[in-house]
Every structure is written in structure tokens, then in C-alpha cells.
XYZ file of N, CA and C in Angstrom:
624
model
N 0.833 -1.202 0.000
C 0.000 0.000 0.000
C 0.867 1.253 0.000
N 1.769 0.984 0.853
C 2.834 2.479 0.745
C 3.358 2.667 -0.294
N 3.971 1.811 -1.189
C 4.485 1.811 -2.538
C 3.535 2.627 -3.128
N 2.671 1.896 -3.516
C 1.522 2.398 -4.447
C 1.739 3.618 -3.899
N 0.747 4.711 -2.769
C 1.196 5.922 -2.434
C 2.121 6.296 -2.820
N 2.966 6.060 -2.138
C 4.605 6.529 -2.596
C 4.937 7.071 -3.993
N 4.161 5.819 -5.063
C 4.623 6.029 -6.512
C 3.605 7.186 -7.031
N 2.803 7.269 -6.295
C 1.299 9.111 -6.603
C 0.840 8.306 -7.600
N 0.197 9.219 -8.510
C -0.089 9.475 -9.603
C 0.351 10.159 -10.268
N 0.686 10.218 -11.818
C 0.951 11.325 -12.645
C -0.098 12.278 -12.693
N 0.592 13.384 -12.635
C -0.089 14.696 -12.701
C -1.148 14.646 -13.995
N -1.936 15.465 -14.161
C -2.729 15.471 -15.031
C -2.599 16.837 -16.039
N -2.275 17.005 -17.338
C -2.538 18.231 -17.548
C -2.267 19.381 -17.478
N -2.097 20.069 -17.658
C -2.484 21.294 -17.541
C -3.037 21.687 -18.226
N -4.360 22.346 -17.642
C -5.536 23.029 -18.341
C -5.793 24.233 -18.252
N -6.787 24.942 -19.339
C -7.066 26.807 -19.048
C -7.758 26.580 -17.542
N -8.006 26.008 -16.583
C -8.809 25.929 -15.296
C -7.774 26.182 -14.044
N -7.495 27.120 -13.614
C -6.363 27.171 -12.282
C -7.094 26.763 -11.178
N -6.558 26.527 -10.336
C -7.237 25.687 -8.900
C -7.696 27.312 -8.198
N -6.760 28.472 -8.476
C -7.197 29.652 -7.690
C -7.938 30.470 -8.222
N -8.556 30.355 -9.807
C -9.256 30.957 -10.727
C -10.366 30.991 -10.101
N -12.119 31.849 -10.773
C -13.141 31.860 -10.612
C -13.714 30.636 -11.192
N -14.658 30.013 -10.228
C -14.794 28.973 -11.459
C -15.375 28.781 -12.642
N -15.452 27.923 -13.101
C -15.827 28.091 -15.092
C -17.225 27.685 -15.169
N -17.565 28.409 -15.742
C -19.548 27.927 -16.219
C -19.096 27.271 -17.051
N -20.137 26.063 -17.176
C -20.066 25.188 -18.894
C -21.027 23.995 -18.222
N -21.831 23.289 -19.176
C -22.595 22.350 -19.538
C -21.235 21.297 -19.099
N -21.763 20.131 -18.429
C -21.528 18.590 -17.826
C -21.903 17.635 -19.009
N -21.479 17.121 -19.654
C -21.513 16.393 -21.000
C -21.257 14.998 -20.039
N -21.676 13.763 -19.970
C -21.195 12.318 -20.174
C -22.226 11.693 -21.449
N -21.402 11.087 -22.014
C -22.086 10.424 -23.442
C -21.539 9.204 -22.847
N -22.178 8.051 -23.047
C -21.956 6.787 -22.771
C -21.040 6.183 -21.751
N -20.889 6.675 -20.768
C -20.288 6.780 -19.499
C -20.620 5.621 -18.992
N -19.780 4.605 -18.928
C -20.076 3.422 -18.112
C -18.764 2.535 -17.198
N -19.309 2.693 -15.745
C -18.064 2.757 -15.145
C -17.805 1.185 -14.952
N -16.433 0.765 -14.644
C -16.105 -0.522 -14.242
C -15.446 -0.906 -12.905
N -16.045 -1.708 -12.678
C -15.560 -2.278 -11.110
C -15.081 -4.291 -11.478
N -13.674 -4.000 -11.409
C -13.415 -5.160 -12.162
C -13.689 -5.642 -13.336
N -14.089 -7.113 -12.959
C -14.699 -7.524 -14.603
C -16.255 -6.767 -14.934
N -16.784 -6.062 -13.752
C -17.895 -5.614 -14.143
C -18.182 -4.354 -14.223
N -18.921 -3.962 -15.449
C -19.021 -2.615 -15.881
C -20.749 -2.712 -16.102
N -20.947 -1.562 -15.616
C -22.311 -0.646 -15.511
C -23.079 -0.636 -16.605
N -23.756 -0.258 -16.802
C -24.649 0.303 -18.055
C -24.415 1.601 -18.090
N -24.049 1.926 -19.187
C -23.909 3.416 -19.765
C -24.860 4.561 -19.320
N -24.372 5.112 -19.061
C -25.203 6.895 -18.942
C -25.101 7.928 -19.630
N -25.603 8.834 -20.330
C -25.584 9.726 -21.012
C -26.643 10.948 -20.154
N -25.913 11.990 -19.795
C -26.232 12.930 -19.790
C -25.844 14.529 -19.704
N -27.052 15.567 -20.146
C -26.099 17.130 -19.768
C -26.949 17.746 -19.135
N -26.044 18.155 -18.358
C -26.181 19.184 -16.982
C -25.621 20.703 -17.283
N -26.843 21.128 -17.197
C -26.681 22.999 -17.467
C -26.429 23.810 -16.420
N -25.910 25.363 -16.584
C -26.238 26.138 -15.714
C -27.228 26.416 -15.572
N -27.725 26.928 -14.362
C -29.094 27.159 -14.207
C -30.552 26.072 -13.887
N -30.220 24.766 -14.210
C -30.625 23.288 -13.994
C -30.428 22.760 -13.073
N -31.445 21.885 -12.406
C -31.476 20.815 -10.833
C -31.304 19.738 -12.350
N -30.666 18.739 -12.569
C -30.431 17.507 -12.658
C -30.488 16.416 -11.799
N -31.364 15.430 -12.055
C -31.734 14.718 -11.056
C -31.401 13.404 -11.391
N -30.898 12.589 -11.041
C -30.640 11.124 -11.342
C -31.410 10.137 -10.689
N -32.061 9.322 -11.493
C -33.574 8.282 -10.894
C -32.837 7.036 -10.828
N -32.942 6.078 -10.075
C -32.844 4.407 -10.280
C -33.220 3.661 -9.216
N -33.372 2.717 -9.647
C -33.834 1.826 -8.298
C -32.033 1.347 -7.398
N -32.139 1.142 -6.398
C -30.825 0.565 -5.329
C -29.938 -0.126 -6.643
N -28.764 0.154 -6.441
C -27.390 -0.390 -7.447
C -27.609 -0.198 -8.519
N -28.303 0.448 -9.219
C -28.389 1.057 -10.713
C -27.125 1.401 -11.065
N -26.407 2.247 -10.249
C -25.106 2.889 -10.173
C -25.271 4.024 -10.091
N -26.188 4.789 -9.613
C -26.694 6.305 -9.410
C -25.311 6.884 -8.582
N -24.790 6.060 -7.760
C -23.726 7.023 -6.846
C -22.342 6.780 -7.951
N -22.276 5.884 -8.760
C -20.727 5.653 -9.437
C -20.865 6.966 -10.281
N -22.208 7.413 -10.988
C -21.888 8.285 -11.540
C -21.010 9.635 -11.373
N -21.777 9.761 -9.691
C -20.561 10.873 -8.718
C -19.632 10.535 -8.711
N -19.162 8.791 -8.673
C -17.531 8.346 -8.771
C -17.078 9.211 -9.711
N -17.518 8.923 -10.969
C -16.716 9.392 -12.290
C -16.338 10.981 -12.470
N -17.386 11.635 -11.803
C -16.906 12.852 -11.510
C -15.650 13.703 -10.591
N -15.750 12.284 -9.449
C -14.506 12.833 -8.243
C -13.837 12.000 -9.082
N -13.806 11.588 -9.852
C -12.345 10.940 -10.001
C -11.784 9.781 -9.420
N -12.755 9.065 -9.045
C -13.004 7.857 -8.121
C -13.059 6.758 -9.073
N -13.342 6.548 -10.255
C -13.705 5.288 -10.552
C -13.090 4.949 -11.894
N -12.710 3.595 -12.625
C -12.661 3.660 -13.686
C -13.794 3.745 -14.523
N -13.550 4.330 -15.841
C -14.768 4.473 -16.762
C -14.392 4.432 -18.243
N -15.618 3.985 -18.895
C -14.933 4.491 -20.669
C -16.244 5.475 -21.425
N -15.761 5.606 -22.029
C -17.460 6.582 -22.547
C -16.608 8.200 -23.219
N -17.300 9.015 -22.969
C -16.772 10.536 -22.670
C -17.370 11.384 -21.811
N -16.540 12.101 -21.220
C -17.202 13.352 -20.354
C -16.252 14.169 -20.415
N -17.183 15.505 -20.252
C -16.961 16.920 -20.437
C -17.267 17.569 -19.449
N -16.599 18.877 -18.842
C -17.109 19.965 -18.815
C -16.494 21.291 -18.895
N -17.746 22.229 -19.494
C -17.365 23.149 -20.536
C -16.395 22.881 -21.719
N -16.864 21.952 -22.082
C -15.825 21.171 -23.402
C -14.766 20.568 -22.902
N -14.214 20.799 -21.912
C -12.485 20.022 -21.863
C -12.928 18.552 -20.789
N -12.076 17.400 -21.249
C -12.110 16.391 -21.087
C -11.750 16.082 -19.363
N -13.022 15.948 -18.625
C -12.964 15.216 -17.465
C -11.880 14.395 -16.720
N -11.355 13.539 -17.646
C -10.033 12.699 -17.432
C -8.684 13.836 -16.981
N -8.884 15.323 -17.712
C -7.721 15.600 -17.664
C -7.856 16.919 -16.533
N -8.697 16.707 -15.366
C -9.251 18.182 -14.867
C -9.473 17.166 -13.586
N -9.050 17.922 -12.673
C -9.055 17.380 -11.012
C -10.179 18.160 -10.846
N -11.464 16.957 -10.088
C -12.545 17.915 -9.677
C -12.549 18.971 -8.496
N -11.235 19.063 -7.936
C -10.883 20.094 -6.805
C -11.089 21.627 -7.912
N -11.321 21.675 -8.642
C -11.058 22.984 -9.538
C -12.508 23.189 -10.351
N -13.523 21.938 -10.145
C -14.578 22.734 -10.645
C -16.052 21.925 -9.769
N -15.995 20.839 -8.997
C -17.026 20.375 -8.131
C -16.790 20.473 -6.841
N -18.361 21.146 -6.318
C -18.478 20.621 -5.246
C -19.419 19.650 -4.550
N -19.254 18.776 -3.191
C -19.769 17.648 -3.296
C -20.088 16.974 -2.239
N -21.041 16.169 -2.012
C -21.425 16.202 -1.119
C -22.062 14.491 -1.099
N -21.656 13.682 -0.315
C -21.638 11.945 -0.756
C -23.007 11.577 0.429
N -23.123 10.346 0.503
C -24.059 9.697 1.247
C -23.291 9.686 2.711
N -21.878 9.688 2.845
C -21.754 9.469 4.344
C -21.336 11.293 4.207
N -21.644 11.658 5.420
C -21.214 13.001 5.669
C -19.471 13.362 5.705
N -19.090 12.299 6.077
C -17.272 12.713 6.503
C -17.068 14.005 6.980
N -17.652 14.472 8.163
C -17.312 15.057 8.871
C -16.207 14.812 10.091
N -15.738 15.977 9.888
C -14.379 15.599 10.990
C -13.859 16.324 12.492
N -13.265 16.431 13.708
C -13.463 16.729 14.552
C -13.504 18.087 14.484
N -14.122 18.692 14.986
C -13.630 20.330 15.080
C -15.486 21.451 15.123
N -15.527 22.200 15.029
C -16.400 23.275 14.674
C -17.164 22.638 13.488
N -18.716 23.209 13.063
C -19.467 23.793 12.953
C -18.666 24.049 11.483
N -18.585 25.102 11.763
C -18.386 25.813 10.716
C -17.051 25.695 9.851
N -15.666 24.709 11.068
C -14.519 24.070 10.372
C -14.656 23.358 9.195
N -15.827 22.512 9.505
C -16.414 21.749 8.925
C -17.345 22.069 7.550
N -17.736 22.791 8.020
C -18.646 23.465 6.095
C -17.098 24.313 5.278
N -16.704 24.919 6.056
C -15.428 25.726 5.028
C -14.440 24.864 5.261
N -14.139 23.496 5.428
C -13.247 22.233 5.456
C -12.185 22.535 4.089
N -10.871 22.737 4.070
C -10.019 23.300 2.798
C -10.183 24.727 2.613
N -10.650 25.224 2.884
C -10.636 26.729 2.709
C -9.486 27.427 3.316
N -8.552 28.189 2.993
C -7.554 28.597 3.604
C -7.614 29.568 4.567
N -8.590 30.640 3.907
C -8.991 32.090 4.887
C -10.795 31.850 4.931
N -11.434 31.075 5.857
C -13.029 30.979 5.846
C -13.660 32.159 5.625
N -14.930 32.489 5.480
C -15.475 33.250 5.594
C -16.678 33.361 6.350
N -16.568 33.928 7.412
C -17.649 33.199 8.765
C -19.557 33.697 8.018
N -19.126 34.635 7.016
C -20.655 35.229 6.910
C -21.405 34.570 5.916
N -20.309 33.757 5.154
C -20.850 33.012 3.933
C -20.624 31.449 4.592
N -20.083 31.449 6.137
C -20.683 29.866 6.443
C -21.699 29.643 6.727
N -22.364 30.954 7.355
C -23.426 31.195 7.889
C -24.496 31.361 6.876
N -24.358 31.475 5.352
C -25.612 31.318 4.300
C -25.540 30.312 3.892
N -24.112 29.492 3.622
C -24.051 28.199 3.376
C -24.950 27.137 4.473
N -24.685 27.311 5.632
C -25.858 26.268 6.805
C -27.384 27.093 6.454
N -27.645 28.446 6.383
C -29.219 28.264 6.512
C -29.680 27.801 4.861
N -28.880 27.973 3.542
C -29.523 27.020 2.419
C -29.304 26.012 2.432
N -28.560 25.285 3.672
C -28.676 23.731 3.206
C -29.956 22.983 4.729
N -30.354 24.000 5.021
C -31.655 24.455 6.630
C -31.017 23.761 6.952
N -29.698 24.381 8.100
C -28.766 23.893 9.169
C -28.378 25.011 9.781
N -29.539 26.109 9.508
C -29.045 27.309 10.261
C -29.582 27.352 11.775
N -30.370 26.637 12.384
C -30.580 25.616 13.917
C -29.417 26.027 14.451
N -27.665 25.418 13.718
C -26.805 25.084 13.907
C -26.044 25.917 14.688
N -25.082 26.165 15.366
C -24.231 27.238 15.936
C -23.146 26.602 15.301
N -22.970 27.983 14.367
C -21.180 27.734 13.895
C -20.383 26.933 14.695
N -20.048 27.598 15.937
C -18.991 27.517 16.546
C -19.210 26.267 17.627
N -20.132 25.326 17.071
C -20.674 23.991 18.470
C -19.045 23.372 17.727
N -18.443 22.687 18.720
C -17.628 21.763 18.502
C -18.477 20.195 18.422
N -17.942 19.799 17.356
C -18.239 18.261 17.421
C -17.364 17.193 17.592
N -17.504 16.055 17.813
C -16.311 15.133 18.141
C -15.393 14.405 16.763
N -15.359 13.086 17.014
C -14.712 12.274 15.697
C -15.852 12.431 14.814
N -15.564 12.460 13.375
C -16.986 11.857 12.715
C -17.871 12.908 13.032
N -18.049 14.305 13.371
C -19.198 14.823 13.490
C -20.158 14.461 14.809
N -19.322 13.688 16.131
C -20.195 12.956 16.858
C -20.443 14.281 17.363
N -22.369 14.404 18.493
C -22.519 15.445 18.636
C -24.196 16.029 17.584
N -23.866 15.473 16.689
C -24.794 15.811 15.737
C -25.935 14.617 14.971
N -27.065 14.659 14.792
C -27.929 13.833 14.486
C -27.554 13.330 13.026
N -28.302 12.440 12.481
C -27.544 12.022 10.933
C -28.391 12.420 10.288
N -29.303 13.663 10.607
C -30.125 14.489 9.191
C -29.359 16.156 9.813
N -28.680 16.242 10.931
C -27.857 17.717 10.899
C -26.528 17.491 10.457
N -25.765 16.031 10.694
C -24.765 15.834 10.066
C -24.751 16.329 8.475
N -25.944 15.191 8.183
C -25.857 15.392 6.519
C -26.215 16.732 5.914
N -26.826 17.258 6.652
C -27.213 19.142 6.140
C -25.832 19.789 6.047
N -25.055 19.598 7.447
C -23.643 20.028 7.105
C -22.816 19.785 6.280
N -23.083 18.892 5.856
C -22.002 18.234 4.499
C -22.671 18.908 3.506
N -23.885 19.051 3.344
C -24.572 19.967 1.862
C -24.511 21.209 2.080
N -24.034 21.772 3.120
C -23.601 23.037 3.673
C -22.223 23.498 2.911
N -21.327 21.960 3.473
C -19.647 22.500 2.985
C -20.005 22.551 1.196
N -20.466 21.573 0.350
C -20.505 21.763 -0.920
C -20.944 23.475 -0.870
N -22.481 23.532 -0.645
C -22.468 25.040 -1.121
C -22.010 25.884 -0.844
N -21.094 26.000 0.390
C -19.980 27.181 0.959
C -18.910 27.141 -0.314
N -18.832 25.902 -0.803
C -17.772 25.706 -2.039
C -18.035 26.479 -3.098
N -19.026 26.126 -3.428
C -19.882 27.139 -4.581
C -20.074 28.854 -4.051
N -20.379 28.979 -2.860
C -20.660 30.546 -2.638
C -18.971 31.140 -3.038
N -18.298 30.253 -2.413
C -16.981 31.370 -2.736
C -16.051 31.272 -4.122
N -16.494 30.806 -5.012
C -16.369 30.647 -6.161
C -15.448 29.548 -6.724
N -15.472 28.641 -6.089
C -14.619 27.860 -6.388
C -14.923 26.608 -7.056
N -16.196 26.116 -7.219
C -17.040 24.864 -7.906
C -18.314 26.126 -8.669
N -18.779 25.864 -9.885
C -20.102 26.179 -9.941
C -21.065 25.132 -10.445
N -20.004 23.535 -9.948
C -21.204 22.416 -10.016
C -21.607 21.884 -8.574
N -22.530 21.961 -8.503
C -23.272 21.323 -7.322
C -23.650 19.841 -7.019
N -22.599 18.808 -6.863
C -23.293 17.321 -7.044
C -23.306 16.854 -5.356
N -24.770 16.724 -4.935
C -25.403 15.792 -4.037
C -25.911 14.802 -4.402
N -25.396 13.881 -2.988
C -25.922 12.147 -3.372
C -27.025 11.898 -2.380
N -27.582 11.373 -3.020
C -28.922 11.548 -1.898
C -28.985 12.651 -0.249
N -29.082 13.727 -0.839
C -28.695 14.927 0.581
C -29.692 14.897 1.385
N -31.153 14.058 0.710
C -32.168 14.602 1.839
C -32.405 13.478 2.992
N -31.917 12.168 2.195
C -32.357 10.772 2.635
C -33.100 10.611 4.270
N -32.054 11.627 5.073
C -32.526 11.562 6.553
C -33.140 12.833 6.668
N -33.549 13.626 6.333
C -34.448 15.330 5.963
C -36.149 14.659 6.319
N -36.707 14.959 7.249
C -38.134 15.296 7.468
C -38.732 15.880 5.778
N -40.266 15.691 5.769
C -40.506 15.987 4.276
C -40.561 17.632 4.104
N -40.880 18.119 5.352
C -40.648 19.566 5.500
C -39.413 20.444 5.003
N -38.388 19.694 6.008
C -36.803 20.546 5.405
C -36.485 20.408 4.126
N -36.807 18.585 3.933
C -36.717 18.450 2.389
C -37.213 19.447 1.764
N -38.090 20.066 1.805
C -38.467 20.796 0.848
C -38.432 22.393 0.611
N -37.515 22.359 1.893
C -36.986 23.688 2.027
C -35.381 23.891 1.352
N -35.080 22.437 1.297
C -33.359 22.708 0.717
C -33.954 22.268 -0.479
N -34.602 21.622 -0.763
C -35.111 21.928 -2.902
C -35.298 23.368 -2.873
N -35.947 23.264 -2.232
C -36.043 25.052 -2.737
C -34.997 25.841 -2.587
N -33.718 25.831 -1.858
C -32.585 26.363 -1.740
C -31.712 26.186 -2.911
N -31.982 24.838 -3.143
C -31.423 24.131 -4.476
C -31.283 25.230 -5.559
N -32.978 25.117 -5.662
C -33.512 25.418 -7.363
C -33.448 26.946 -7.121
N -33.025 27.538 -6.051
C -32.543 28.931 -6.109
C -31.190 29.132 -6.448
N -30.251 28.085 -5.843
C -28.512 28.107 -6.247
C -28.360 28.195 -8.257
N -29.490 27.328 -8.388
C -29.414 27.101 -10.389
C -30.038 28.574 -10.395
N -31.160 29.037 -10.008
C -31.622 29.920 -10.824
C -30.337 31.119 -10.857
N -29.585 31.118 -9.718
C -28.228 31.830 -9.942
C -27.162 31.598 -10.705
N -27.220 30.373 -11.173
C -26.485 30.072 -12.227
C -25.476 29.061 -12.078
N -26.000 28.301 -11.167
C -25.469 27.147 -10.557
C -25.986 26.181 -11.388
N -24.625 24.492 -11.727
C -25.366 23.664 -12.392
C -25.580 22.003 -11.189
């Protein structure tokens, strides 16, 4: 295992996309996107994701609805094509244009608000604070410390916080794609429908 580490990966690229740039508007292209896990590979996906668009992905349990987020972090093997804003997926670290937000929260010890601006170098306490009330985690006190794992916190305020850190990602310009994996799963039908609506306000700004 250390080897492997040890040996990295080759760098990828260099692309018009800087990691410290604004980030880039453009349409999410996958055309026949079908990922592989060993000898077994998925059924293809094709789809595009706009600015300004909620994109929604339907399937019943193991369809592969979450590999598709693989292929985006950069998690999985795949063959097919994907894009965004025209340049090739393969060659673009999603640290430079997604933000994201998975089924387990991975939250980690510290603050509130450590935790939604998680990588951020200089936070911004006023935009953590719009990031928790559009993802309705504004309940929350920035500054509650939580334990390992977010302990401390329920697993529908956990998971609000994790859809918190994605859109703190997006408020400060650093993703203007928005990918959640099932964000509401533990959400009452109420909140649920208060962070759709937070949602489909982030697109109408020009979020994809």
C-alpha cells in the first residue's frame, strides 16, 4: 500500500482551469459513461447538466446512481466521454470545478463551521453562515464543537452540514457544479423541501 502511495499518480494536464481561478460555467456532457468495477461494468449513462438546472438522477438501489458521482470525483474507472465546458474530465481534477457532497457526511473533529469551510484557507464566517441556513442547518451554531466523525450531531444535521460545505464551495467561487448524493435521505418531508427550494434557487443563480 505504501508503494503504491509513494509512486502518486501522474499529474494530469495542464488546463485553461487554475485551482485559484473563478470557477468556469459550462454544460456537464457524459455520453456513454459506463463505469467498471473489475470484470464488471455498468450500463452506460448519457447525460447534460446545465447552468441554471437541478439535474436529477432516478434508479432503483445499485443502478449505479452514486458511481456516476464516482466518475466525476475521479473515483472510478470508466470508458465513454465526459466533459465539462468542453475540456475532457479525465484531464481536470474535480478540486477545480465540483463541489460535493456523498451519502456518508465525513465530517471531521472540530467546529461547525470548520467543517462546512473544510479546505478553505482564509473561511469566511458570513458566507458559512448562508451556506448552513440554504442547506436548513441554520438551527446550527457555527462555533458547536463536534467530536470524531461529526459525533454530537444527528444524521439528518450531520448530513445538512455536508450539503452546507458543498455550497460554501460554490458561494466562494470555487465549484459552480453542485453534485449531491442523496442529501435529503434523513431530511423530514418539511426541510426536504426547504433545501429543494434552496437548491432550485442556487441554479436559478447560475449554478449547475
Amino acid at each position: 500500500v505504501f508503494a503504491v502511495l509513494d509512486a502518486g499518480r501522474a499529474a494530469p494536464p495542464s488546463t485553461t482551469m487554475d485551482a485559484a481561478s473563478p470557477a468556469v460555467a459550462g454544460d456537464l456532457v457524459l455520453h456513454d459513461v459506463a463505469v467498471r468495477y473489475g470484470d464488471l461494468t455498468l450500463a452506460p449513462v448519457s447525460l447534460r447538466a446545465r447552468p441554471g438546472t437541478v439535474t436529477v438522477i432516478e434508479g432503483p438501489s445499485g443502478a449505479g446512481k452514486s458511481s456516476v458521482f464516482a466518475v466525476l470525483r475521479d473515483a472510478a474507472s470508466w470508458t465513454g466521454t465526459a466533459t465539462f465546458a468542453g475540456m475532457d474530465l479525465a484531464r481536470l481534477s474535480p478540486a477545480r470545478w465540483l463541489a460535493w457532497s456523498g451519502q456518508q457526511p465525513g465530517l471531521i473533529a472540530g467546529t461547525v463551521a470548520a467543517n462546512v469551510a473544510l479546505g478553505a484557507a482564509d473561511p469566511d464566517a458570513t458566507l458559512v453562515s448562508a451556506a448552513l441556513a440554504l442547506a436548513t442547518a441554520d438551527d446550527l451554531d457555527p462555533a458547536l464543537v463536534l467530536g470524531v466523525q461529526g459525533a454530537g450531531l444527528s444524521g439528518g444535521q450531520a448530513q445538512r452540514v455536508s450539503v452546507a460545505r458543498a455550497i460554501y464551495r460554490h458561494l466562494t467561487g470555487r465549484a459552480n457544479v453542485i453534485a449531491l448524493d442523496e442529501p435529503s435521505s434523513a431530511l423530514d418531508s418539511v426541510t426536504e423541501a426547504a433545501l429543494w427550494k434552496s437548491l432550485r434557487g442556487l441554479a436559478d443563480r447560475g449554478a449547475t
